[in-house]
Coordinates of C-alpha atoms in Angstrom, one line a residue:
F1 CA 208.0 -33.8 -50.2
M2 CA 206.9 -32.4 -53.6
D3 CA 207.2 -28.7 -53.9
N4 CA 205.8 -27.7 -57.3
V5 CA 204.8 -30.5 -59.7
S6 CA 205.6 -29.5 -63.3
S7 CA 205.0 -32.8 -65.1
I8 CA 203.3 -36.1 -64.6
A9 CA 203.6 -39.4 -66.5
V10 CA 202.3 -42.9 -65.9
D11 CA 204.2 -46.1 -66.9
S12 CA 202.7 -49.4 -68.0
S13 CA 202.7 -50.8 -64.4
G14 CA 200.6 -47.9 -63.2
S15 CA 203.4 -46.1 -61.3
I16 CA 203.1 -42.3 -61.4
W17 CA 206.2 -40.3 -62.1
A18 CA 206.2 -36.7 -61.1
G19 CA 208.8 -34.1 -62.0
T20 CA 209.0 -31.2 -59.5
R21 CA 210.5 -27.8 -59.3
G22 CA 212.0 -26.5 -56.1
G23 CA 214.4 -29.2 -55.1
S24 CA 212.6 -32.5 -54.8
G25 CA 213.6 -33.9 -58.2
L26 CA 211.8 -36.9 -59.6
V27 CA 209.2 -38.8 -57.6
E28 CA 207.7 -42.2 -58.2
Y29 CA 204.4 -43.3 -56.6
T30 CA 203.8 -47.0 -57.0
G31 CA 200.3 -46.9 -55.5
I32 CA 201.8 -47.9 -52.1
D33 CA 205.2 -46.3 -51.7
W34 CA 206.8 -43.0 -52.6
V35 CA 210.3 -43.1 -54.0
G36 CA 212.4 -39.9 -54.6
F37 CA 215.3 -39.5 -57.0
S38 CA 217.5 -36.5 -56.7
T39 CA 221.1 -35.4 -57.4
G40 CA 221.9 -36.6 -53.9
N41 CA 220.9 -40.2 -54.4
S42 CA 220.9 -40.8 -58.1
Q43 CA 222.5 -39.6 -61.4
L44 CA 219.7 -37.2 -62.0
P45 CA 221.6 -34.1 -63.2
D46 CA 219.3 -31.5 -61.8
N47 CA 216.5 -31.4 -59.2
D48 CA 214.5 -28.8 -61.2
I49 CA 212.4 -30.7 -63.7
Y50 CA 210.3 -29.4 -66.6
T51 CA 209.0 -32.6 -68.2
V52 CA 208.8 -36.4 -67.8
V53 CA 207.8 -38.8 -70.5
V54 CA 207.7 -42.6 -70.5
D55 CA 208.5 -44.4 -73.8
S56 CA 207.1 -47.7 -75.0
E57 CA 209.9 -49.7 -73.4
G58 CA 209.2 -48.1 -70.0
N59 CA 212.2 -45.8 -70.0
K60 CA 211.7 -42.4 -68.3
W61 CA 212.9 -39.3 -70.1
I62 CA 213.4 -36.3 -67.9
G63 CA 213.9 -32.8 -69.1
T64 CA 215.6 -30.5 -66.5
W65 CA 216.2 -26.8 -65.9
Y66 CA 220.0 -26.8 -66.1
G67 CA 221.1 -30.4 -66.4
G68 CA 220.0 -31.4 -69.8
L69 CA 218.2 -34.6 -70.6
A70 CA 218.2 -37.8 -68.4
E71 CA 217.1 -41.3 -69.3
F72 CA 216.2 -43.8 -66.5
D73 CA 215.3 -47.4 -67.2
G74 CA 214.5 -48.2 -63.6
T75 CA 218.0 -49.3 -62.7
S76 CA 220.6 -47.2 -64.6
W77 CA 220.8 -43.6 -65.8
K78 CA 222.1 -41.9 -68.9
V79 CA 222.6 -38.1 -69.1
Y80 CA 222.6 -36.1 -72.3
N81 CA 223.8 -32.5 -72.1
A82 CA 225.1 -29.7 -74.3
G83 CA 228.8 -29.7 -74.9
G84 CA 229.1 -33.4 -74.0
T85 CA 228.8 -36.5 -76.2
S86 CA 225.2 -35.7 -77.2
G87 CA 223.9 -33.3 -79.8
L88 CA 221.6 -31.5 -77.4
P89 CA 222.0 -27.8 -78.2
N90 CA 220.9 -26.5 -74.8
N91 CA 220.6 -27.9 -71.3
R92 CA 217.2 -26.4 -70.5
V93 CA 214.8 -29.1 -71.8
W94 CA 211.2 -27.9 -71.9
A95 CA 209.4 -30.6 -74.0
I96 CA 209.9 -34.3 -74.9
A97 CA 207.8 -36.5 -77.2
V98 CA 208.4 -40.1 -78.5
D99 CA 207.1 -41.0 -81.9
G100 CA 205.9 -44.4 -83.2
E101 CA 209.4 -45.3 -84.4
G102 CA 211.0 -44.6 -81.0
N103 CA 212.6 -41.3 -82.0
R104 CA 212.8 -38.9 -79.1
W105 CA 211.9 -35.3 -80.0
I106 CA 213.4 -32.8 -77.6
G107 CA 212.5 -29.1 -77.3
V108 CA 214.8 -26.7 -75.6
E109 CA 215.2 -23.1 -74.6
A110 CA 216.9 -21.0 -77.2
G111 CA 218.0 -24.1 -79.2
G112 CA 215.1 -25.2 -81.3
L113 CA 214.1 -28.9 -81.8
S114 CA 216.3 -32.0 -81.6
K115 CA 215.6 -35.5 -82.8
Y116 CA 217.5 -38.5 -81.1
N117 CA 217.0 -42.0 -82.7
G118 CA 219.1 -43.7 -80.0
I119 CA 222.3 -43.4 -82.0
S120 CA 222.5 -40.0 -83.6
W121 CA 221.2 -36.5 -83.2
T122 CA 219.6 -34.1 -85.6
N123 CA 219.0 -30.5 -84.7
Y124 CA 216.4 -28.3 -86.4
D125 CA 217.2 -24.6 -86.1
P126 CA 214.9 -21.7 -87.3
G127 CA 216.2 -20.2 -90.5
V128 CA 218.9 -22.8 -90.9
N129 CA 217.4 -26.3 -91.6
S130 CA 213.8 -26.0 -90.5
G131 CA 210.6 -24.0 -90.8
L132 CA 210.5 -23.3 -87.1
S133 CA 209.7 -19.7 -86.5
Y134 CA 211.2 -19.5 -83.0
Y135 CA 214.0 -21.1 -81.0
Y136 CA 212.1 -21.5 -77.7
I137 CA 210.1 -24.8 -77.8
R138 CA 207.4 -25.2 -75.2
S139 CA 205.5 -28.3 -76.3
I140 CA 205.6 -31.2 -78.8
A141 CA 202.8 -33.6 -79.8
I142 CA 202.8 -36.5 -82.4
D143 CA 199.6 -36.9 -84.5
G144 CA 198.2 -40.1 -85.9
Y145 CA 200.2 -39.8 -89.1
G146 CA 203.5 -39.4 -87.3
N147 CA 203.8 -35.7 -87.8
E148 CA 205.3 -33.5 -85.2
W149 CA 203.4 -30.5 -83.9
V150 CA 205.7 -28.1 -82.1
G151 CA 204.5 -25.2 -79.9
T152 CA 206.9 -22.3 -79.5
E153 CA 207.2 -19.4 -77.0
D154 CA 206.3 -16.6 -79.5
G155 CA 206.2 -18.2 -82.9
G156 CA 202.9 -20.2 -82.9
V157 CA 202.8 -23.8 -84.0
A158 CA 204.9 -25.6 -86.5
E159 CA 204.0 -28.9 -88.2
F160 CA 206.8 -31.2 -89.5
N161 CA 206.1 -34.3 -91.6
G162 CA 209.7 -35.4 -91.7
S163 CA 210.6 -33.4 -94.8
T164 CA 208.5 -30.2 -95.0
W165 CA 207.3 -27.6 -92.5
Q166 CA 204.1 -25.7 -92.1
V167 CA 203.9 -22.8 -89.6
Y168 CA 200.7 -21.6 -88.1
D169 CA 201.2 -18.2 -86.4
V170 CA 199.0 -15.3 -85.5
P171 CA 198.9 -13.6 -88.9
D172 CA 198.2 -16.7 -90.9
S173 CA 196.0 -18.9 -88.7
G174 CA 193.2 -18.8 -86.2
L175 CA 195.7 -18.7 -83.3
P176 CA 194.9 -15.8 -81.0
G177 CA 198.4 -15.6 -79.6
G178 CA 201.8 -16.9 -80.6
S179 CA 202.9 -18.3 -77.3
V180 CA 201.9 -22.0 -77.2
L181 CA 202.5 -23.8 -74.0
S182 CA 200.8 -27.1 -74.6
I183 CA 199.3 -29.2 -77.5
A184 CA 197.1 -32.3 -77.3
I185 CA 195.7 -34.4 -80.2
D186 CA 192.4 -36.3 -79.9
S187 CA 191.3 -39.6 -81.5
K188 CA 190.0 -37.7 -84.6
D189 CA 193.4 -36.1 -85.0
N190 CA 192.1 -32.7 -84.1
K191 CA 194.8 -30.5 -82.5
W192 CA 194.0 -28.7 -79.2
V193 CA 196.3 -25.8 -78.6
A194 CA 196.7 -24.0 -75.2
T195 CA 198.0 -20.5 -75.5
D196 CA 199.2 -18.0 -73.0
G197 CA 196.7 -15.2 -73.1
G198 CA 194.6 -16.3 -76.1
G199 CA 192.6 -19.2 -74.7
L200 CA 192.2 -22.7 -76.3
E201 CA 192.2 -23.4 -80.1
E202 CA 190.9 -26.5 -81.8
F203 CA 192.3 -27.1 -85.3
N204 CA 190.9 -29.9 -87.6
D205 CA 193.5 -29.3 -90.3
S206 CA 191.3 -26.8 -92.1
T207 CA 189.3 -24.7 -89.5
W208 CA 190.3 -23.1 -86.3
T209 CA 187.8 -22.9 -83.4
L210 CA 188.5 -20.7 -80.4
Y211 CA 187.3 -21.3 -76.9
N212 CA 187.9 -18.4 -74.4
T213 CA 186.4 -16.6 -71.5
V214 CA 183.8 -15.0 -73.8
N215 CA 182.3 -18.2 -75.4
S216 CA 183.1 -20.9 -72.9
K217 CA 183.5 -21.7 -69.2
I218 CA 187.3 -21.4 -69.3
P219 CA 188.0 -19.1 -66.3
T220 CA 190.9 -17.4 -67.9
D221 CA 192.6 -17.2 -71.3
N222 CA 196.0 -17.7 -69.7
L223 CA 196.4 -21.5 -70.3
T224 CA 199.4 -23.7 -69.3
A225 CA 198.3 -27.2 -70.3
V226 CA 195.8 -29.3 -72.2
A227 CA 195.3 -33.1 -72.1
I228 CA 192.7 -35.5 -73.4
D229 CA 191.4 -38.5 -71.4
R230 CA 190.1 -41.9 -72.8
N231 CA 186.6 -40.5 -73.0
G232 CA 187.7 -37.6 -75.2
N233 CA 187.3 -35.0 -72.4
K234 CA 189.8 -32.1 -72.6
W235 CA 191.4 -31.1 -69.3
I236 CA 192.8 -27.6 -69.3
G237 CA 195.3 -26.2 -66.8
T238 CA 195.3 -22.4 -66.3
G239 CA 197.5 -20.0 -64.5
G240 CA 199.2 -17.8 -67.0
K241 CA 202.7 -17.3 -68.4
S242 CA 204.1 -20.8 -67.8
P243 CA 203.7 -23.7 -65.4
F244 CA 207.0 -22.9 -63.9
G245 CA 206.3 -20.1 -61.5
H246 CA 206.6 -17.0 -63.7
G247 CA 203.4 -15.3 -62.3
G248 CA 200.1 -14.8 -64.1
V249 CA 196.6 -15.0 -62.9
N250 CA 195.0 -17.1 -60.2
P251 CA 195.2 -20.8 -61.0
A252 CA 192.1 -22.8 -61.9
G253 CA 191.1 -25.7 -64.1
V254 CA 188.3 -26.7 -66.4
R255 CA 187.0 -29.7 -68.3
I256 CA 185.5 -29.5 -71.8
G257 CA 183.2 -32.4 -72.8
G258 CA 184.1 -35.4 -74.9
S259 CA 183.0 -34.4 -78.4
G260 CA 184.4 -30.9 -78.3
G261 CA 182.5 -27.7 -77.6
G262 CA 182.6 -25.0 -75.1
G263 CA 181.8 -27.1 -72.0

């Protein structure tokens, strides 16, 4: 009953949690049974889901298309939305990450980046109280030092160490394009940046290395996702524009070997 899977997370028990677009909501697969959660049988605020993340306590954090952010502990739900009791600036939640201190970092459409520590909210707006170069947040990753790496729709990547910001955009970095849909960080703290139209970039904090259709086996430069497995292999999702059905090229996928390189 899943229409379009937009995000997958695995909890400590091995259950798979899939966020879907198209009306199916949130789905849990225990390895034996499938369980669906929707607006009709739960407090999930919207059946269109962008992202699902599981924190260290096993809570599921669900970012939705119109309904804001939902937290599910397996029994009860909490919903955080704009204009309510939360500090969420926009109800379209595109990205979620949890750092080592349990802070939830939430990226939204047209609202910048938000931090929620379980009690209070802090919002980071471009040009106001952050170095973010764009309001549309597509991806968030936490490195081994606890720094946040934020991928934006058209403003490249921003690094935040809790006090200062560093922006890597097309004019001042090796990024081939400013629209960053996914970021993954490997065991050596190298950043792997999937761009829409520019291919895959590896950044080791000093040098940028580009993998595209010219120098690697990536079938298209329109990338939607990148993830790294326990062996260090990079898994790249392709399709163009976004993982949420906005067109692009024919979908495909590719794996790049464990120690880096064009695969």
